[in-house]
mmCIF file of C-alpha atoms and ligand atoms in Angstrom:
data_model
loop_
_atom_site.group_PDB
_atom_site.id
_atom_site.type_symbol
_atom_site.label_atom_id
_atom_site.label_comp_id
_atom_site.label_asym_id
_atom_site.label_seq_id
_atom_site.Cartn_x
_atom_site.Cartn_y
_atom_site.Cartn_z
ATOM 1 C CA MET A 1 1.781 14.339 5.854
ATOM 2 C CA ARG A 2 1.758 10.901 7.420
ATOM 3 C CA ALA A 3 3.074 8.147 5.122
ATOM 4 C CA MET A 4 4.170 4.558 5.765
ATOM 5 C CA GLY A 5 6.748 2.889 3.551
ATOM 6 C CA VAL A 6 10.263 1.515 3.227
ATOM 7 C CA ARG A 7 13.730 2.941 2.623
ATOM 8 C CA ALA A 8 15.151 -0.491 1.769
ATOM 9 C CA PHE A 9 13.546 -3.786 0.711
ATOM 10 C CA GLY A 10 12.934 -6.135 3.622
ATOM 11 C CA GLY A 11 10.462 -7.829 5.944
ATOM 12 C CA ALA A 12 7.458 -6.196 7.620
ATOM 13 C CA ASP A 13 9.861 -4.634 10.150
ATOM 14 C CA ALA A 14 11.292 -2.503 7.347
ATOM 15 C CA ILE A 15 8.038 -0.511 7.231
ATOM 16 C CA GLU A 16 8.418 2.870 8.909
ATOM 17 C CA ALA A 17 6.956 6.364 8.942
ATOM 18 C CA LEU A 18 8.503 8.342 6.090
ATOM 19 C CA SER A 19 8.832 12.064 6.035
ATOM 20 C CA VAL A 20 7.083 13.055 2.815
ATOM 21 C CA GLU A 21 5.498 16.277 1.549
ATOM 22 C CA PRO A 22 1.918 15.978 0.262
ATOM 23 C CA PRO A 23 2.053 15.432 -3.511
ATOM 24 C CA ARG A 24 0.812 18.084 -5.933
ATOM 25 C CA PRO A 25 -1.560 16.944 -8.650
ATOM 26 C CA GLY A 26 0.270 16.999 -11.982
ATOM 27 C CA PRO A 27 -1.458 17.371 -15.363
ATOM 28 C CA GLY A 28 -4.252 14.806 -15.640
ATOM 29 C CA GLU A 29 -4.081 13.943 -11.943
ATOM 30 C CA ALA A 30 -6.337 14.424 -8.936
ATOM 31 C CA LEU A 31 -5.103 14.910 -5.405
ATOM 32 C CA LEU A 32 -7.069 12.782 -2.953
ATOM 33 C CA ARG A 33 -7.439 12.968 0.793
ATOM 34 C CA LEU A 34 -7.480 9.304 1.722
ATOM 35 C CA ARG A 35 -9.902 7.736 4.184
ATOM 36 C CA ARG A 36 -9.108 4.045 3.771
ATOM 37 C CA ALA A 37 -6.222 2.198 2.126
ATOM 38 C CA GLY A 38 -6.481 -1.431 1.079
ATOM 39 C CA VAL A 39 -3.683 -3.788 2.112
ATOM 40 C CA ASN A 40 -2.835 -6.352 -0.561
ATOM 41 C CA TYR A 41 -0.353 -9.132 -1.119
ATOM 42 C CA ILE A 42 1.218 -7.068 -3.870
ATOM 43 C CA ASP A 43 2.271 -4.618 -1.138
ATOM 44 C CA VAL A 44 4.303 -7.452 0.376
ATOM 45 C CA TYR A 45 6.017 -8.032 -2.996
ATOM 46 C CA MET A 46 6.702 -4.283 -3.316
ATOM 47 C CA ARG A 47 8.087 -4.097 0.205
ATOM 48 C CA SER A 48 10.332 -7.134 -0.171
ATOM 49 C CA GLY A 49 11.633 -6.366 -3.677
ATOM 50 C CA VAL A 50 9.952 -9.254 -5.534
ATOM 51 C CA TYR A 51 8.967 -6.810 -8.289
ATOM 52 C CA LYS A 52 12.268 -4.962 -8.474
ATOM 53 C CA ARG A 53 12.806 -6.186 -12.048
ATOM 54 C CA SER A 54 9.230 -5.424 -13.149
ATOM 55 C CA ASP A 55 8.638 -2.629 -15.659
ATOM 56 C CA THR A 56 4.910 -2.580 -14.916
ATOM 57 C CA TYR A 57 5.313 -2.140 -11.161
ATOM 58 C CA LYS A 58 8.427 -0.103 -10.525
ATOM 59 C CA THR A 59 9.834 0.031 -7.010
ATOM 60 C CA PRO A 60 11.933 3.157 -6.465
ATOM 61 C CA LEU A 61 13.288 3.616 -2.935
ATOM 62 C CA PRO A 62 12.331 5.119 -0.558
ATOM 63 C CA MET A 63 8.761 4.118 -1.372
ATOM 64 C CA VAL A 64 5.408 4.885 0.214
ATOM 65 C CA LEU A 65 3.532 1.576 0.140
ATOM 66 C CA GLY A 66 -0.058 0.879 -0.878
ATOM 67 C CA MET A 67 -1.801 0.657 -4.248
ATOM 68 C CA GLU A 68 -5.486 0.877 -3.347
ATOM 69 C CA GLY A 69 -7.676 3.348 -1.520
ATOM 70 C CA ALA A 70 -10.808 5.435 -1.184
ATOM 71 C CA GLY A 71 -11.227 9.067 -0.233
ATOM 72 C CA THR A 72 -12.293 12.467 -1.499
ATOM 73 C CA VAL A 73 -10.966 14.734 -4.213
ATOM 74 C CA GLU A 74 -8.976 17.586 -2.658
ATOM 75 C CA ALA A 75 -7.725 19.296 -5.824
ATOM 76 C CA ILE A 76 -7.388 18.610 -9.527
ATOM 77 C CA GLY A 77 -4.479 19.110 -11.896
ATOM 78 C CA GLU A 78 -4.400 20.747 -15.300
ATOM 79 C CA GLY A 79 -6.638 19.217 -17.938
ATOM 80 C CA VAL A 80 -8.824 17.162 -15.593
ATOM 81 C CA GLU A 81 -12.469 17.486 -16.510
ATOM 82 C CA GLY A 82 -15.677 16.315 -14.899
ATOM 83 C CA LEU A 83 -14.273 15.908 -11.400
ATOM 84 C CA CYS A 84 -14.709 18.336 -8.512
ATOM 85 C CA ALA A 85 -13.297 18.814 -5.051
ATOM 86 C CA GLY A 86 -15.219 16.897 -2.403
ATOM 87 C CA GLU A 87 -16.295 14.011 -4.677
ATOM 88 C CA ARG A 88 -15.901 10.516 -3.248
ATOM 89 C CA VAL A 89 -13.685 8.261 -5.345
ATOM 90 C CA ALA A 90 -11.671 5.050 -5.179
ATOM 91 C CA PHE A 91 -8.772 3.626 -7.178
ATOM 92 C CA SER A 92 -6.106 0.982 -7.436
ATOM 93 C CA LEU A 93 -2.685 0.744 -9.045
ATOM 94 C CA ALA A 94 -1.668 4.303 -8.144
ATOM 95 C CA ARG A 95 1.304 4.239 -5.804
ATOM 96 C CA GLY A 96 1.487 5.380 -2.200
ATOM 97 C CA SER A 97 -1.938 4.901 -0.585
ATOM 98 C CA TYR A 98 -0.558 4.280 2.940
ATOM 99 C CA ALA A 99 -0.622 8.068 3.414
ATOM 100 C CA ASP A 100 -2.851 11.046 4.096
ATOM 101 C CA PHE A 101 -2.768 12.228 0.476
ATOM 102 C CA ILE A 102 -2.081 10.694 -2.922
ATOM 103 C CA ALA A 103 -1.996 12.029 -6.483
ATOM 104 C CA VAL A 104 -3.792 9.643 -8.862
ATOM 105 C CA PRO A 105 -4.166 9.825 -12.653
ATOM 106 C CA ALA A 106 -7.801 10.892 -13.014
ATOM 107 C CA TRP A 107 -8.579 8.123 -15.519
ATOM 108 C CA ARG A 108 -7.874 5.527 -12.822
ATOM 109 C CA LEU A 109 -10.597 6.846 -10.495
ATOM 110 C CA ALA A 110 -13.992 5.273 -9.973
ATOM 111 C CA ARG A 111 -16.663 7.643 -8.656
ATOM 112 C CA LEU A 112 -18.416 6.229 -5.621
ATOM 113 C CA PRO A 113 -22.203 6.126 -5.510
ATOM 114 C CA ASP A 114 -23.605 7.222 -2.106
ATOM 115 C CA ASP A 115 -24.534 3.670 -1.133
ATOM 116 C CA ILE A 116 -21.005 2.287 -1.629
ATOM 117 C CA SER A 117 -18.947 2.753 1.537
ATOM 118 C CA ASP A 118 -15.289 3.765 1.606
ATOM 119 C CA GLU A 119 -14.543 0.392 3.198
ATOM 120 C CA ALA A 120 -16.217 -1.647 0.458
ATOM 121 C CA ALA A 121 -14.677 0.508 -2.267
ATOM 122 C CA ALA A 122 -11.193 0.210 -0.791
ATOM 123 C CA ALA A 123 -11.684 -3.555 -0.738
ATOM 124 C CA LEU A 124 -13.040 -3.871 -4.256
ATOM 125 C CA MET A 125 -10.796 -1.663 -6.355
ATOM 126 C CA LEU A 126 -7.869 -4.094 -6.340
ATOM 127 C CA GLN A 127 -9.079 -7.466 -5.064
ATOM 128 C CA GLY A 128 -12.576 -7.155 -6.565
ATOM 129 C CA MET A 129 -11.190 -5.980 -9.902
ATOM 130 C CA THR A 130 -8.835 -8.960 -9.840
ATOM 131 C CA ALA A 131 -11.615 -11.444 -9.157
ATOM 132 C CA HIS A 132 -13.635 -9.774 -11.914
ATOM 133 C CA TYR A 133 -11.013 -9.926 -14.659
ATOM 134 C CA LEU A 134 -10.028 -13.480 -13.731
ATOM 135 C CA THR A 135 -13.590 -14.796 -14.045
ATOM 136 C CA HIS A 136 -14.801 -12.515 -16.865
ATOM 137 C CA SER A 137 -11.778 -11.816 -19.063
ATOM 138 C CA ALA A 138 -8.646 -13.892 -18.411
ATOM 139 C CA TYR A 139 -10.837 -17.015 -18.502
ATOM 140 C CA PRO A 140 -14.528 -16.133 -18.904
ATOM 141 C CA LEU A 141 -16.265 -18.917 -16.993
ATOM 142 C CA ARG A 142 -19.309 -20.493 -18.578
ATOM 143 C CA PRO A 143 -22.251 -21.974 -16.638
ATOM 144 C CA GLY A 144 -21.560 -25.510 -15.484
ATOM 145 C CA GLU A 145 -17.783 -25.313 -15.925
ATOM 146 C CA ARG A 146 -15.579 -26.344 -13.052
ATOM 147 C CA CYS A 147 -12.880 -24.124 -11.614
ATOM 148 C CA LEU A 148 -10.322 -24.492 -8.851
ATOM 149 C CA VAL A 149 -9.654 -21.477 -6.617
ATOM 150 C CA HIS A 150 -6.635 -21.571 -4.297
ATOM 151 C CA ALA A 151 -6.566 -19.698 -0.954
ATOM 152 C CA ALA A 152 -10.334 -19.317 -1.241
ATOM 153 C CA ALA A 153 -10.791 -17.714 2.195
ATOM 154 C CA GLY A 154 -8.355 -14.893 1.376
ATOM 155 C CA GLY A 155 -9.109 -11.399 0.161
ATOM 156 C CA VAL A 156 -9.140 -12.185 -3.557
ATOM 157 C CA GLY A 157 -10.221 -15.769 -2.865
ATOM 158 C CA GLN A 158 -13.568 -14.969 -1.229
ATOM 159 C CA LEU A 159 -14.490 -12.574 -4.042
ATOM 160 C CA LEU A 160 -13.317 -15.005 -6.701
ATOM 161 C CA VAL A 161 -15.496 -17.800 -5.335
ATOM 162 C CA GLN A 162 -18.553 -15.524 -5.366
ATOM 163 C CA LEU A 163 -17.945 -14.195 -8.878
ATOM 164 C CA ALA A 164 -17.300 -17.701 -10.213
ATOM 165 C CA LYS A 165 -20.559 -18.903 -8.663
ATOM 166 C CA ALA A 166 -22.389 -15.883 -10.106
ATOM 167 C CA ARG A 167 -21.214 -17.029 -13.541
ATOM 168 C CA GLY A 168 -22.706 -20.433 -12.867
ATOM 169 C CA ALA A 169 -19.480 -22.374 -12.346
ATOM 170 C CA GLU A 170 -18.892 -25.261 -9.980
ATOM 171 C CA VAL A 171 -16.214 -24.098 -7.552
ATOM 172 C CA LEU A 172 -13.592 -26.319 -5.973
ATOM 173 C CA ALA A 173 -11.702 -24.352 -3.344
ATOM 174 C CA THR A 174 -8.464 -24.966 -1.471
ATOM 175 C CA VAL A 175 -7.907 -23.518 2.006
ATOM 176 C CA GLY A 176 -5.340 -23.742 4.793
ATOM 177 C CA SER A 177 -7.598 -24.747 7.703
ATOM 178 C CA GLU A 178 -11.012 -26.083 8.761
ATOM 179 C CA ASP A 179 -12.383 -22.669 9.674
ATOM 180 C CA LYS A 180 -11.263 -21.314 6.302
ATOM 181 C CA ALA A 181 -13.139 -24.217 4.679
ATOM 182 C CA GLU A 182 -16.297 -22.963 6.417
ATOM 183 C CA ILE A 183 -15.657 -19.476 5.045
ATOM 184 C CA ALA A 184 -15.136 -20.749 1.498
ATOM 185 C CA ARG A 185 -18.377 -22.747 1.687
ATOM 186 C CA ALA A 186 -20.220 -19.743 3.108
ATOM 187 C CA ARG A 187 -19.095 -17.756 0.044
ATOM 188 C CA GLY A 188 -20.561 -20.477 -2.179
ATOM 189 C CA ALA A 189 -17.758 -22.962 -2.843
ATOM 190 C CA ASP A 190 -19.150 -26.393 -3.742
ATOM 191 C CA HIS A 191 -16.162 -28.252 -2.306
ATOM 192 C CA ALA A 192 -13.442 -27.177 0.123
ATOM 193 C CA ILE A 193 -10.097 -28.986 0.028
ATOM 194 C CA LEU A 194 -7.618 -28.727 2.906
ATOM 195 C CA TYR A 195 -4.446 -28.493 0.824
ATOM 196 C CA ARG A 196 -2.121 -28.560 3.822
ATOM 197 C CA LYS A 197 -3.507 -31.957 4.814
ATOM 198 C CA GLU A 198 -4.451 -33.658 1.570
ATOM 199 C CA ASP A 199 -3.102 -33.837 -1.975
ATOM 200 C CA PHE A 200 -5.392 -31.301 -3.668
ATOM 201 C CA ARG A 201 -4.769 -32.694 -7.142
ATOM 202 C CA GLU A 202 -5.957 -36.167 -6.088
ATOM 203 C CA ARG A 203 -9.048 -34.646 -4.495
ATOM 204 C CA VAL A 204 -9.815 -32.592 -7.621
ATOM 205 C CA MET A 205 -9.608 -35.700 -9.773
ATOM 206 C CA GLU A 206 -11.838 -37.595 -7.346
ATOM 207 C CA LEU A 207 -14.424 -34.789 -7.336
ATOM 208 C CA THR A 208 -14.420 -34.432 -11.122
ATOM 209 C CA GLY A 209 -14.555 -38.138 -11.962
ATOM 210 C CA GLY A 210 -10.962 -38.024 -13.247
ATOM 211 C CA GLU A 211 -11.630 -35.227 -15.735
ATOM 212 C CA GLY A 212 -10.076 -32.205 -14.017
ATOM 213 C CA VAL A 213 -11.209 -28.574 -13.995
ATOM 214 C CA ALA A 214 -11.571 -26.121 -16.878
ATOM 215 C CA VAL A 215 -9.489 -23.479 -15.140
ATOM 216 C CA VAL A 216 -7.270 -23.094 -12.085
ATOM 217 C CA TYR A 217 -6.923 -19.655 -10.507
ATOM 218 C CA ASP A 218 -3.594 -19.930 -8.671
ATOM 219 C CA GLY A 219 -2.409 -17.022 -6.503
ATOM 220 C CA VAL A 220 -0.346 -19.268 -4.216
ATOM 221 C CA GLY A 221 2.371 -20.041 -6.752
ATOM 222 C CA ARG A 222 5.468 -21.993 -5.811
ATOM 223 C CA ASN A 223 3.792 -24.592 -3.567
ATOM 224 C CA THR A 224 0.798 -25.254 -5.811
ATOM 225 C CA ILE A 225 1.746 -24.693 -9.449
ATOM 226 C CA ALA A 226 2.768 -28.274 -10.257
ATOM 227 C CA GLY A 227 -0.491 -29.635 -8.809
ATOM 228 C CA SER A 228 -2.493 -26.864 -10.482
ATOM 229 C CA LEU A 229 -1.260 -27.824 -13.941
ATOM 230 C CA ARG A 230 -2.100 -31.453 -13.245
ATOM 231 C CA SER A 231 -5.602 -30.607 -11.957
ATOM 232 C CA LEU A 232 -6.734 -29.347 -15.354
ATOM 233 C CA ARG A 233 -8.936 -31.087 -17.852
ATOM 234 C CA ARG A 234 -7.471 -31.633 -21.299
ATOM 235 C CA ARG A 235 -6.855 -28.210 -22.948
ATOM 236 C CA GLY A 236 -7.763 -26.453 -19.701
ATOM 237 C CA THR A 237 -6.318 -23.110 -18.586
ATOM 238 C CA CYS A 238 -3.930 -22.381 -15.729
ATOM 239 C CA ILE A 239 -3.898 -18.781 -14.543
ATOM 240 C CA LEU A 240 -0.995 -18.084 -12.227
ATOM 241 C CA PHE A 241 -1.767 -14.659 -10.789
ATOM 242 C CA GLY A 242 0.462 -14.490 -7.727
ATOM 243 C CA GLY A 243 2.941 -16.208 -5.458
ATOM 244 C CA ALA A 244 1.849 -15.983 -1.813
ATOM 245 C CA SER A 245 4.029 -19.054 -1.116
ATOM 246 C CA GLY A 246 6.870 -17.781 -3.315
ATOM 247 C CA ALA A 247 7.392 -16.859 -6.947
ATOM 248 C CA VAL A 248 7.268 -19.531 -9.661
ATOM 249 C CA GLU A 249 10.605 -19.305 -11.447
ATOM 250 C CA SER A 250 9.996 -21.387 -14.531
ATOM 251 C CA ILE A 251 7.697 -23.755 -16.360
ATOM 252 C CA GLU A 252 8.891 -26.056 -19.131
ATOM 253 C CA PRO A 253 6.751 -25.837 -22.290
ATOM 254 C CA LEU A 254 6.679 -29.638 -22.366
ATOM 255 C CA GLU A 255 5.007 -29.628 -18.920
ATOM 256 C CA LEU A 256 2.042 -27.856 -20.534
ATOM 257 C CA ALA A 257 1.832 -30.522 -23.226
ATOM 258 C CA GLU A 258 2.117 -33.358 -20.702
ATOM 259 C CA ALA A 259 -0.615 -31.824 -18.550
ATOM 260 C CA GLY A 260 -3.048 -32.210 -21.478
ATOM 261 C CA SER A 261 -2.032 -29.481 -23.949
ATOM 262 C CA VAL A 262 -3.103 -26.878 -21.413
ATOM 263 C CA PHE A 263 -2.898 -23.079 -21.667
ATOM 264 C CA PHE A 264 -0.899 -21.016 -19.225
ATOM 265 C CA THR A 265 -1.009 -17.304 -18.474
ATOM 266 C CA ARG A 266 0.579 -15.088 -15.818
ATOM 267 C CA PRO A 267 -1.459 -11.833 -15.872
ATOM 268 C CA HIS A 268 -0.918 -8.426 -14.263
ATOM 269 C CA LEU A 269 -4.043 -6.580 -13.089
ATOM 270 C CA ALA A 270 -2.713 -3.446 -14.832
ATOM 271 C CA ASP A 271 -3.325 -5.066 -18.227
ATOM 272 C CA TYR A 272 -6.984 -5.687 -17.331
ATOM 273 C CA MET A 273 -7.593 -2.162 -15.992
ATOM 274 C CA ALA A 274 -6.078 -0.573 -19.033
ATOM 275 C CA SER A 275 -8.524 2.285 -19.706
ATOM 276 C CA ALA A 276 -11.069 4.477 -17.919
ATOM 277 C CA GLU A 277 -13.854 2.535 -19.689
ATOM 278 C CA GLU A 278 -12.542 -0.823 -18.526
ATOM 279 C CA ILE A 279 -12.265 0.401 -14.935
ATOM 280 C CA ALA A 280 -15.743 1.968 -14.994
ATOM 281 C CA GLY A 281 -17.274 -1.202 -16.459
ATOM 282 C CA ARG A 282 -15.760 -3.552 -13.894
ATOM 283 C CA ALA A 283 -16.559 -1.141 -11.019
ATOM 284 C CA ALA A 284 -20.190 -0.834 -12.162
ATOM 285 C CA ASP A 285 -20.547 -4.634 -12.218
ATOM 286 C CA LEU A 286 -19.027 -5.022 -8.763
ATOM 287 C CA PHE A 287 -21.050 -2.193 -7.208
ATOM 288 C CA ALA A 288 -24.272 -3.596 -8.705
ATOM 289 C CA MET A 289 -23.541 -7.038 -7.274
ATOM 290 C CA LEU A 290 -22.767 -5.538 -3.876
ATOM 291 C CA ARG A 291 -25.947 -3.453 -3.912
ATOM 292 C CA SER A 292 -28.130 -6.433 -4.830
ATOM 293 C CA GLY A 293 -26.612 -8.591 -2.095
ATOM 294 C CA ARG A 294 -25.027 -11.039 -4.573
ATOM 295 C CA LEU A 295 -21.554 -10.021 -3.416
ATOM 296 C CA ASN A 296 -20.401 -10.080 0.167
ATOM 297 C CA VAL A 297 -17.275 -8.005 0.852
ATOM 298 C CA VAL A 298 -15.720 -9.290 4.047
ATOM 299 C CA ILE A 299 -13.522 -6.816 5.890
ATOM 300 C CA ASP A 300 -11.441 -8.933 8.235
ATOM 301 C CA ARG A 301 -9.612 -6.198 10.133
ATOM 302 C CA THR A 302 -8.963 -2.466 10.011
ATOM 303 C CA PHE A 303 -5.626 -1.222 11.364
ATOM 304 C CA PRO A 304 -4.550 2.350 12.062
ATOM 305 C CA LEU A 305 -2.277 3.717 9.318
ATOM 306 C CA GLU A 306 0.711 3.560 11.668
ATOM 307 C CA ALA A 307 0.172 -0.209 12.170
ATOM 308 C CA ALA A 308 0.798 -1.061 8.505
ATOM 309 C CA ALA A 309 3.611 -3.448 9.511
ATOM 310 C CA GLU A 310 1.212 -5.409 11.698
ATOM 311 C CA ALA A 311 -1.186 -5.747 8.762
ATOM 312 C CA HIS A 312 1.635 -7.138 6.592
ATOM 313 C CA ARG A 313 2.568 -9.650 9.277
ATOM 314 C CA ALA A 314 -1.035 -10.849 9.519
ATOM 315 C CA LEU A 315 -1.175 -11.323 5.738
ATOM 316 C CA GLU A 316 2.108 -13.218 5.539
ATOM 317 C CA ASN A 317 1.280 -15.392 8.573
ATOM 318 C CA ARG A 318 -1.895 -16.650 6.864
ATOM 319 C CA THR A 319 -4.035 -15.428 9.752
ATOM 320 C CA THR A 320 -6.324 -13.213 7.649
ATOM 321 C CA ARG A 321 -9.772 -14.139 6.423
ATOM 322 C CA GLY A 322 -10.791 -11.439 3.985
ATOM 323 C CA LYS A 323 -9.789 -7.848 3.442
ATOM 324 C CA LEU A 324 -7.353 -5.810 5.514
ATOM 325 C CA LEU A 325 -7.745 -2.041 5.559
ATOM 326 C CA LEU A 326 -5.818 0.888 7.005
ATOM 327 C CA GLU A 327 -7.896 3.652 8.558
ATOM 328 C CA ILE A 328 -6.532 7.024 7.603
ATOM 329 C CA ALA A 329 -9.304 9.514 8.345
HETATM 330 P P1 NDP B 1 -4.769 -13.360 0.634
HETATM 331 O O1 NDP B 1 -5.753 -12.708 1.513
HETATM 332 O O2 NDP B 1 -5.251 -14.419 -0.292
HETATM 333 O O3 NDP B 1 -3.596 -13.925 1.527
HETATM 334 C C1 NDP B 1 -2.725 -14.890 1.036
HETATM 335 C C2 NDP B 1 -3.213 -16.316 1.330
HETATM 336 O O4 NDP B 1 -2.419 -17.201 0.567
HETATM 337 C C3 NDP B 1 -3.053 -16.743 2.766
HETATM 338 O O5 NDP B 1 -4.087 -16.333 3.621
HETATM 339 C C4 NDP B 1 -2.976 -18.244 2.615
HETATM 340 O O6 NDP B 1 -4.274 -18.828 2.660
HETATM 341 C C5 NDP B 1 -2.393 -18.442 1.209
HETATM 342 N N1 NDP B 1 -1.018 -18.974 1.286
HETATM 343 C C6 NDP B 1 -0.633 -20.189 0.838
HETATM 344 N N2 NDP B 1 0.651 -20.407 1.091
HETATM 345 C C7 NDP B 1 1.112 -19.294 1.735
HETATM 346 C C8 NDP B 1 2.376 -18.943 2.268
HETATM 347 N N3 NDP B 1 3.438 -19.770 2.207
HETATM 348 N N4 NDP B 1 2.514 -17.730 2.867
HETATM 349 C C9 NDP B 1 1.464 -16.883 2.940
HETATM 350 N N5 NDP B 1 0.232 -17.187 2.454
HETATM 351 C C10 NDP B 1 0.047 -18.381 1.856
HETATM 352 O O7 NDP B 1 -4.004 -12.225 -0.217
HETATM 353 P P2 NDP B 1 -4.587 -11.340 -1.408
HETATM 354 O O8 NDP B 1 -6.029 -11.608 -1.556
HETATM 355 O O9 NDP B 1 -4.126 -9.947 -1.232
HETATM 356 O O10 NDP B 1 -3.822 -11.906 -2.687
HETATM 357 C C11 NDP B 1 -3.994 -13.247 -3.108
HETATM 358 C C12 NDP B 1 -3.075 -13.497 -4.290
HETATM 359 O O11 NDP B 1 -3.544 -12.763 -5.406
HETATM 360 C C13 NDP B 1 -1.631 -13.042 -4.072
HETATM 361 O O12 NDP B 1 -0.764 -13.984 -4.634
HETATM 362 C C14 NDP B 1 -1.566 -11.752 -4.844
HETATM 363 O O13 NDP B 1 -0.295 -11.442 -5.250
HETATM 364 C C15 NDP B 1 -2.451 -12.106 -6.018
HETATM 365 N N6 NDP B 1 -2.945 -10.963 -6.781
HETATM 366 C C16 NDP B 1 -2.620 -10.896 -8.116
HETATM 367 C C17 NDP B 1 -3.100 -9.938 -8.919
HETATM 368 C C18 NDP B 1 -2.821 -9.980 -10.383
HETATM 369 O O14 NDP B 1 -3.517 -9.299 -11.161
HETATM 370 N N7 NDP B 1 -1.853 -10.737 -10.832
HETATM 371 C C19 NDP B 1 -3.906 -8.818 -8.375
HETATM 372 C C20 NDP B 1 -4.243 -8.988 -6.989
HETATM 373 C C21 NDP B 1 -3.760 -10.017 -6.220
HETATM 374 P P3 NDP B 1 -4.454 -20.366 3.211
HETATM 375 O O15 NDP B 1 -4.065 -20.350 4.651
HETATM 376 O O16 NDP B 1 -5.874 -20.684 2.972
HETATM 377 O O17 NDP B 1 -3.523 -21.203 2.384
#
């Protein structure tokens, strides 16, 4: 089968076609024929070895990339019940979606209603789930609370802004350019801050009358974390959920005290998609919002499977504005 991945950790150029046999569904697994794969920043970390010490996300080499996709059930393994060949499904956090086929633990699958497209599903299963757990579980936003969302015109960012608004929050958003500011506002952000031009922490304090925000959702990491901690209100919460600008190596406990006795967490999506029920619940919420028009899933570009390296370059060069997909079938 066709499969794109890496034999050694490296830059986007390390991505190549791998010669791989189609997987067989093991006990509890379903074999899927993929139609779309989602491209995510975590794929960049996998490719470059950022997660090589992680127990949650192991990175054996050679490795087919991709952790999100949508397609149809081709076959089921022993012990799988209630799933038949031909059903449309989507998933995240199974490994190797930049390929024609993938074997996925059946409990990770969300069944797709007829009115949810493969494209939307492949965009929502990782980035949508992330935006959902950040706003509903890691820090459940309450109406009227203020939050700060970094990289708000990105894949997760655009969904995060919309879900935060749906919960009634006031959203302050940082973005890398003027046109991205337009996008963030179009998704509902109340304020867009150009963090490459202005000190975002100063702007947050100005916009909040010196109080700061209840929560910062920070997926940018190294370049923003210090300002994020200092943008919080007293006893606010900092959620560091990624490092698009580089990984944060350490935070001194005293920094949390000095920032106003704030709370800090660094979550993995896997811990918020921990059971079939949790996945089904979040998927149902997201699909309902999409159906009712309250959620806009913006597909920026779709690349052929073989152009996976180009998709990674676009993501790392900050030229994307929404979701990137790979077309497989
Ligand atoms: P995005 O579409 O948001 O792309 C990354 C964006 O980060 C860029 O477009 C850019 O926006 C911003 N950025 C800031 N500094 C840099 C830099 N130095 N290099 C590259 N980009 C930079 O990606 P995703 O939506 O896929 O992911 C967003 C974040 O969410 C990532 O950190 C990812 O790891 C994290 N994530 C974490 C999960 C978790 O559960 N922990 C799950 C899913 C995603 P701008 O130009 O506006 O600054």
